[in-house]
mmCIF file with all atom_site columns, C-alpha atoms in Angstrom:
data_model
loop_
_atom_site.group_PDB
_atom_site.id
_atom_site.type_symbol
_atom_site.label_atom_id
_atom_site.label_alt_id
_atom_site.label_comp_id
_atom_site.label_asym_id
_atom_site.label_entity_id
_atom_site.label_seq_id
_atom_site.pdbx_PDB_ins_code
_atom_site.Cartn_x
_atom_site.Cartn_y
_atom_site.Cartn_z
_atom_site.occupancy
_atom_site.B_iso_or_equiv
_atom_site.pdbx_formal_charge
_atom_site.auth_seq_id
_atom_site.auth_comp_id
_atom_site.auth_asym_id
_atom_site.auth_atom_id
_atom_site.pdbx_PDB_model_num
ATOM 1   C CA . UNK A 1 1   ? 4.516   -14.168 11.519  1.00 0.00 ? 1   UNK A CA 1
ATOM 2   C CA . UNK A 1 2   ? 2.749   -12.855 8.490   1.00 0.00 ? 2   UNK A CA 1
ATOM 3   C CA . UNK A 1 3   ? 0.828   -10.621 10.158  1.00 0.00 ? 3   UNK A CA 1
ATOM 4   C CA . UNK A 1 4   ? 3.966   -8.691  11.229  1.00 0.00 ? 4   UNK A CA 1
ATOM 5   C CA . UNK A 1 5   ? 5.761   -8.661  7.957   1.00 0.00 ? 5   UNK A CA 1
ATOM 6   C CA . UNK A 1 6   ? 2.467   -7.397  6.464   1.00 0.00 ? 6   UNK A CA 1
ATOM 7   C CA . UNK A 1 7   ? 3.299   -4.807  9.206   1.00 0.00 ? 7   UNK A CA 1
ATOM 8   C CA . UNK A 1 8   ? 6.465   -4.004  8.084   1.00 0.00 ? 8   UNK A CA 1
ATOM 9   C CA . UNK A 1 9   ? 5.626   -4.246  4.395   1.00 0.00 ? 9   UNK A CA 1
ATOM 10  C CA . UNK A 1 10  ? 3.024   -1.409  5.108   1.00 0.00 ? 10  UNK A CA 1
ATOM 11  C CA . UNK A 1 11  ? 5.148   0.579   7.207   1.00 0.00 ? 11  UNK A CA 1
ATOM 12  C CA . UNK A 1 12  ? 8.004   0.370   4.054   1.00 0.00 ? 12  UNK A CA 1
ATOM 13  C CA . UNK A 1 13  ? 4.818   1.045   1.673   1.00 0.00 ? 13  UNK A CA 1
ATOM 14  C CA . UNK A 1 14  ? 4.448   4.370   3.463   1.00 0.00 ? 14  UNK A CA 1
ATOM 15  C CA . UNK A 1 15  ? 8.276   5.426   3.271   1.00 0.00 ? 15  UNK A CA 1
ATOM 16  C CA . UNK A 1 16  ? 7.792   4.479   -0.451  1.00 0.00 ? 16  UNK A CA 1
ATOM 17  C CA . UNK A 1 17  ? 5.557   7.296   -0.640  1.00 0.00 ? 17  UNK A CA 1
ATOM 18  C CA . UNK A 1 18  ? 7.348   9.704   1.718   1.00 0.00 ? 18  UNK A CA 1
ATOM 19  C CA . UNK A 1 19  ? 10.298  9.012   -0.836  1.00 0.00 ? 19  UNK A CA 1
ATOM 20  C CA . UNK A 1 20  ? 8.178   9.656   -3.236  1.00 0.00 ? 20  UNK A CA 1
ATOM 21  C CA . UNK A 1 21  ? 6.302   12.937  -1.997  1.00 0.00 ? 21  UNK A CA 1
ATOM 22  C CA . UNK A 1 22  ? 10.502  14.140  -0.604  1.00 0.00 ? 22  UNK A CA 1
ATOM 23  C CA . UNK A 1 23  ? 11.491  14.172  -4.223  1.00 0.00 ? 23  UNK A CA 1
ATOM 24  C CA . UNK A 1 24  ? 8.570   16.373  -5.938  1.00 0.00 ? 24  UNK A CA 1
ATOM 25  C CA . UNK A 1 25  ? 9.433   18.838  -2.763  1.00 0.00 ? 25  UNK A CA 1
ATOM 26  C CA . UNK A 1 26  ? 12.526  20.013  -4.437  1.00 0.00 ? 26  UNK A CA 1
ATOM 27  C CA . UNK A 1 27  ? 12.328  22.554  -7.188  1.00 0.00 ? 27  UNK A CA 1
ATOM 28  C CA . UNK A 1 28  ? 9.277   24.805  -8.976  1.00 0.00 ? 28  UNK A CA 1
ATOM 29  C CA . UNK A 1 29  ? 6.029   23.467  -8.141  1.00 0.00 ? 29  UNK A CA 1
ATOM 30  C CA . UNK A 1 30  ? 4.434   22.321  -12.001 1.00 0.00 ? 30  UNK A CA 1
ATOM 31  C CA . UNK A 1 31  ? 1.488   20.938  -13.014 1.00 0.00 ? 31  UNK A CA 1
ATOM 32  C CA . UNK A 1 32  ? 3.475   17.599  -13.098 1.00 0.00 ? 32  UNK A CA 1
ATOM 33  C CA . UNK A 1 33  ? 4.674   18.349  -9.517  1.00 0.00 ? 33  UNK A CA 1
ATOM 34  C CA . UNK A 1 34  ? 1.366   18.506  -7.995  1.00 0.00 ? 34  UNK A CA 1
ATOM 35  C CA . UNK A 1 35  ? 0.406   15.271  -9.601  1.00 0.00 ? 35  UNK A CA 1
ATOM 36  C CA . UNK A 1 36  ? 3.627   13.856  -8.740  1.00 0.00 ? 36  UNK A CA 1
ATOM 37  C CA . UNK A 1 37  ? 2.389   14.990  -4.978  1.00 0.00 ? 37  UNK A CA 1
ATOM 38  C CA . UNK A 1 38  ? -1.073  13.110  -5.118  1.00 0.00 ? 38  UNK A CA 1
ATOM 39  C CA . UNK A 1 39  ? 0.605   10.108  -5.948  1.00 0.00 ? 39  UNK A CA 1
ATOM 40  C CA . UNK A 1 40  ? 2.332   10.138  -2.968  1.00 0.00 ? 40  UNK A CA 1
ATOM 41  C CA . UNK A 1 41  ? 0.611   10.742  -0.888  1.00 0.00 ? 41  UNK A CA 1
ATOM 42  C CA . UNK A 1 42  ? -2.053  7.884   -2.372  1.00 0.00 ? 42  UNK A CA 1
ATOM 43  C CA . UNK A 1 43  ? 0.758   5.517   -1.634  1.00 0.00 ? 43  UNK A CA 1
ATOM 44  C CA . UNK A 1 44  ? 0.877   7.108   1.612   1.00 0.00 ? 44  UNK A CA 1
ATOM 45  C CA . UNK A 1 45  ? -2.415  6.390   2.289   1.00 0.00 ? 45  UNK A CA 1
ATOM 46  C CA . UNK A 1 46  ? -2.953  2.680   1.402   1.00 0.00 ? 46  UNK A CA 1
ATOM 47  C CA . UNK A 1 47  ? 0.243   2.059   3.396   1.00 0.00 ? 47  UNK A CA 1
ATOM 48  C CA . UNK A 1 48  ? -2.334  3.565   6.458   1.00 0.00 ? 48  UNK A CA 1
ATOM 49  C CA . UNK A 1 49  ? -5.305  1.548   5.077   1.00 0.00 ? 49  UNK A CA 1
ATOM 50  C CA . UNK A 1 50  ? -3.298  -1.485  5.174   1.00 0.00 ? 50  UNK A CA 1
ATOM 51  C CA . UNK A 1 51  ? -2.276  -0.806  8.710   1.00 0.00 ? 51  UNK A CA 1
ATOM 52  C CA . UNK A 1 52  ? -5.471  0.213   10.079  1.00 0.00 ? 52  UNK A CA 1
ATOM 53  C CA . UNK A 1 53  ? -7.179  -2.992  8.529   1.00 0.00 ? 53  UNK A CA 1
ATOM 54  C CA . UNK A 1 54  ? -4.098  -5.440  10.169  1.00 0.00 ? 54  UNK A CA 1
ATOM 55  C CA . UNK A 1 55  ? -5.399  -3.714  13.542  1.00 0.00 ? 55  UNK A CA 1
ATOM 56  C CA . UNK A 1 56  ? -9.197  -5.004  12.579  1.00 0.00 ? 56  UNK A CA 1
ATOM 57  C CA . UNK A 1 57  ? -8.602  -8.454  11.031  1.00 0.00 ? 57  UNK A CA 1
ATOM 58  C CA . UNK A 1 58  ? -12.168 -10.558 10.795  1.00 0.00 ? 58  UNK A CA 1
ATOM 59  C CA . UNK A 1 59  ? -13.662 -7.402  12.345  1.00 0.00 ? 59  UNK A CA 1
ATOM 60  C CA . UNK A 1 60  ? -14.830 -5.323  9.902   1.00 0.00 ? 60  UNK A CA 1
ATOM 61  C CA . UNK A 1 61  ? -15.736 -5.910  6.437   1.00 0.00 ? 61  UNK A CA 1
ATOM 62  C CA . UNK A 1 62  ? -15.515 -2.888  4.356   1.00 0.00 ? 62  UNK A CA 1
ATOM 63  C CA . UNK A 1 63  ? -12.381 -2.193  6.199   1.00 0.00 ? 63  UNK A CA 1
ATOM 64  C CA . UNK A 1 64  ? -11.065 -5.233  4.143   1.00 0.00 ? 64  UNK A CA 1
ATOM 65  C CA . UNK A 1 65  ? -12.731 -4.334  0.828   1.00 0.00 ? 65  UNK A CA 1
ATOM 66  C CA . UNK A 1 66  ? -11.657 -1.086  0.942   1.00 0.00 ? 66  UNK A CA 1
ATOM 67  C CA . UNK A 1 67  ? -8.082  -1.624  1.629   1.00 0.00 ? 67  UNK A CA 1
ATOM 68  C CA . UNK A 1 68  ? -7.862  -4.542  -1.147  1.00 0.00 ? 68  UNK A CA 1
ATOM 69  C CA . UNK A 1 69  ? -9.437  -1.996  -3.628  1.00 0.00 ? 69  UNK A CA 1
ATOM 70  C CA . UNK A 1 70  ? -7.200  0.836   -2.515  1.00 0.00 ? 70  UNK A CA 1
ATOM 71  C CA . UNK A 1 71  ? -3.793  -1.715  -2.699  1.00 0.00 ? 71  UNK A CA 1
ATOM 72  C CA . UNK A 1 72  ? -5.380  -2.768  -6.626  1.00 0.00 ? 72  UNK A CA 1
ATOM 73  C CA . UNK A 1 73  ? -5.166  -0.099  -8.009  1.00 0.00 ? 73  UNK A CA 1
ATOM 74  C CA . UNK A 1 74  ? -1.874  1.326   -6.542  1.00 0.00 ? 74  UNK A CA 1
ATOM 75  C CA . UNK A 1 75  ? -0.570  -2.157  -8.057  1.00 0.00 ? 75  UNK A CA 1
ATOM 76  C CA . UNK A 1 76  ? -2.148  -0.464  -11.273 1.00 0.00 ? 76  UNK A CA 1
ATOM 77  C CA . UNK A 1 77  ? -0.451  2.582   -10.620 1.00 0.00 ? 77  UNK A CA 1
ATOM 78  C CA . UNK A 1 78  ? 2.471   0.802   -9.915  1.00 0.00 ? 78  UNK A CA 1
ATOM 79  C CA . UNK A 1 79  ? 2.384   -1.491  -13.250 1.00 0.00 ? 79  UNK A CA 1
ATOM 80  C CA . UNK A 1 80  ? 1.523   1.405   -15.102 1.00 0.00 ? 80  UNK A CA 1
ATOM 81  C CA . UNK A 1 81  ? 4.404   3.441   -13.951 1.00 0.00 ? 81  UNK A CA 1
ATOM 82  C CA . UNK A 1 82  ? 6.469   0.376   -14.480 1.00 0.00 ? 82  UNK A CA 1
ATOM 83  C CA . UNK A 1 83  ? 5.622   0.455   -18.182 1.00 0.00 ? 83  UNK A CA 1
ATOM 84  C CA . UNK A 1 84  ? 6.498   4.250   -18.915 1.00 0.00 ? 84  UNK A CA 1
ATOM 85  C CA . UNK A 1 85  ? 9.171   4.706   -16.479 1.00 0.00 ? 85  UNK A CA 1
ATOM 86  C CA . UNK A 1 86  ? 11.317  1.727   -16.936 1.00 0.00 ? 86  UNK A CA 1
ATOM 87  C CA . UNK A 1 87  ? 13.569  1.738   -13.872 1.00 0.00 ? 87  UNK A CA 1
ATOM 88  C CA . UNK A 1 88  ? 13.664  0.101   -10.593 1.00 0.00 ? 88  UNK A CA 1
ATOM 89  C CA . UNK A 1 89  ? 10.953  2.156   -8.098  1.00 0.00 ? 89  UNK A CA 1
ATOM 90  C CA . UNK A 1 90  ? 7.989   1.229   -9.430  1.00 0.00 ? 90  UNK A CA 1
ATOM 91  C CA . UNK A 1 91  ? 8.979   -2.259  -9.199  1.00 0.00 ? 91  UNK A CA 1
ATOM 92  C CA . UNK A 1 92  ? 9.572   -1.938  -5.977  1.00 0.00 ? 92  UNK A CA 1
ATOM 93  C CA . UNK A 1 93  ? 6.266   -0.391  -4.954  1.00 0.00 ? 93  UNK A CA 1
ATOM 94  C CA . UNK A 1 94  ? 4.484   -3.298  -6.972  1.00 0.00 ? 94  UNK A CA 1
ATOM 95  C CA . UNK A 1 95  ? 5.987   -6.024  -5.259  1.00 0.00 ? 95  UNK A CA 1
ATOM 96  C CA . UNK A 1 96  ? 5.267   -4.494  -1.812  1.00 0.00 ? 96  UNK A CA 1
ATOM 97  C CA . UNK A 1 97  ? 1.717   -4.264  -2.849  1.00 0.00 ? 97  UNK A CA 1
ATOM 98  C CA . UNK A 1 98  ? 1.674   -7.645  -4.355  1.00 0.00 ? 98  UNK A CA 1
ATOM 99  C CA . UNK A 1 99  ? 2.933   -8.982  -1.036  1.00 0.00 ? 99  UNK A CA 1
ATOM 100 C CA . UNK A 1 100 ? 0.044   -6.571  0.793   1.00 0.00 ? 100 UNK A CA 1
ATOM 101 C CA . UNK A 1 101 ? -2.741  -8.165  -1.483  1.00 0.00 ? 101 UNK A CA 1
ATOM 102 C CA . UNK A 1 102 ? -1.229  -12.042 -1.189  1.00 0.00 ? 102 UNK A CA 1
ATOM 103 C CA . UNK A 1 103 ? -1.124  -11.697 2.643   1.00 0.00 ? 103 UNK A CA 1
ATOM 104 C CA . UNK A 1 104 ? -4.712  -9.909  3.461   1.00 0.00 ? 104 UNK A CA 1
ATOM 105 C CA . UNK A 1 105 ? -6.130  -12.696 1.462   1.00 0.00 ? 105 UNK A CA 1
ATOM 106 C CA . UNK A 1 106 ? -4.028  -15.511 3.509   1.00 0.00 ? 106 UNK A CA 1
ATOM 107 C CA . UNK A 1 107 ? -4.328  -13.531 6.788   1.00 0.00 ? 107 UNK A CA 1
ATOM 108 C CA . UNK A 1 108 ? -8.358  -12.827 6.216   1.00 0.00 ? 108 UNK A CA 1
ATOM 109 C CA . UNK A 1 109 ? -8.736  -16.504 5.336   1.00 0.00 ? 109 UNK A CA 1
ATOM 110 C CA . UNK A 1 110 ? -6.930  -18.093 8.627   1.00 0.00 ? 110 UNK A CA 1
ATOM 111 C CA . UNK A 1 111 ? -8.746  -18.099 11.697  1.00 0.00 ? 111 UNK A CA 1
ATOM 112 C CA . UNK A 1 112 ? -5.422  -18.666 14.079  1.00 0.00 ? 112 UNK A CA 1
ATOM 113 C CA . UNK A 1 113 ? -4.524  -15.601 13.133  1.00 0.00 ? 113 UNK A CA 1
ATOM 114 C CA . UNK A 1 114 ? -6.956  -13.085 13.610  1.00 0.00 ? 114 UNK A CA 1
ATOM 115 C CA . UNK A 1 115 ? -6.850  -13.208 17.180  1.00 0.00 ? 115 UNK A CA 1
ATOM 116 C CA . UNK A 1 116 ? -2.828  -12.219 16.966  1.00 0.00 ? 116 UNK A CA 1
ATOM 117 C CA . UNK A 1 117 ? -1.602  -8.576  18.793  1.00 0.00 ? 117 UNK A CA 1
ATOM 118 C CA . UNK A 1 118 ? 1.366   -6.683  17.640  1.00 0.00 ? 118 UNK A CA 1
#
């Protein structure tokens, strides 16, 4: 059960960032623009690290360690963001990533679960 709401939590960290990357598409293209752009598509990608280490739980190692650093510092980001921007997005994107960092250490820790297909 965890396993597949890690799923979906990575599948809604990934239309975070397509949100995110939608709404710097609209207008001139600034310097602010094009970071606003990276930082989409950085949430884009951990949302596809996350899913590509759920595929290869207790399999591969770096997979793990790479995916925990990359969903750390997004939760940086995210904080960060929280901090300047004051309003309700950021939060959002932190507690997903929370959630992502919570359940790859439960999920990596549990042996019954490892051998789960979605």
């Amino acid at each position: 059960m965890l396993k597949l709401l890690s799923n979906i939590v990575a599948c809604l960290v990934i239309a975070l960032g397509v949100v995110h990357l939608s709404f710097s598409l609209f207008g001139r293209i600034t310097e602010n623009a094009v970071w606003f752009i990276g930082a989409g598509l950085a949430v884009i990608f951990g949302g596809f690290l996350n899913l590509i280490w759920l595929r290869n739980i207790g399999t591969d190692h770096i997979t793990f360690w790479l995916c925990l650093l990359a969903n750390l510092f997004l939760t940086l980001l995210f904080i960060f963001a929280a901090v300047v921007i004051a309003s309700p997005p950021p939060f959002v994107g932190l507690f997903l990533l929370a959630f992502e960092i919570v359940a790859m250490v439960v999920l990596r820790n549990s042996k019954s679960l490892r051998s789960e297909k979605i």
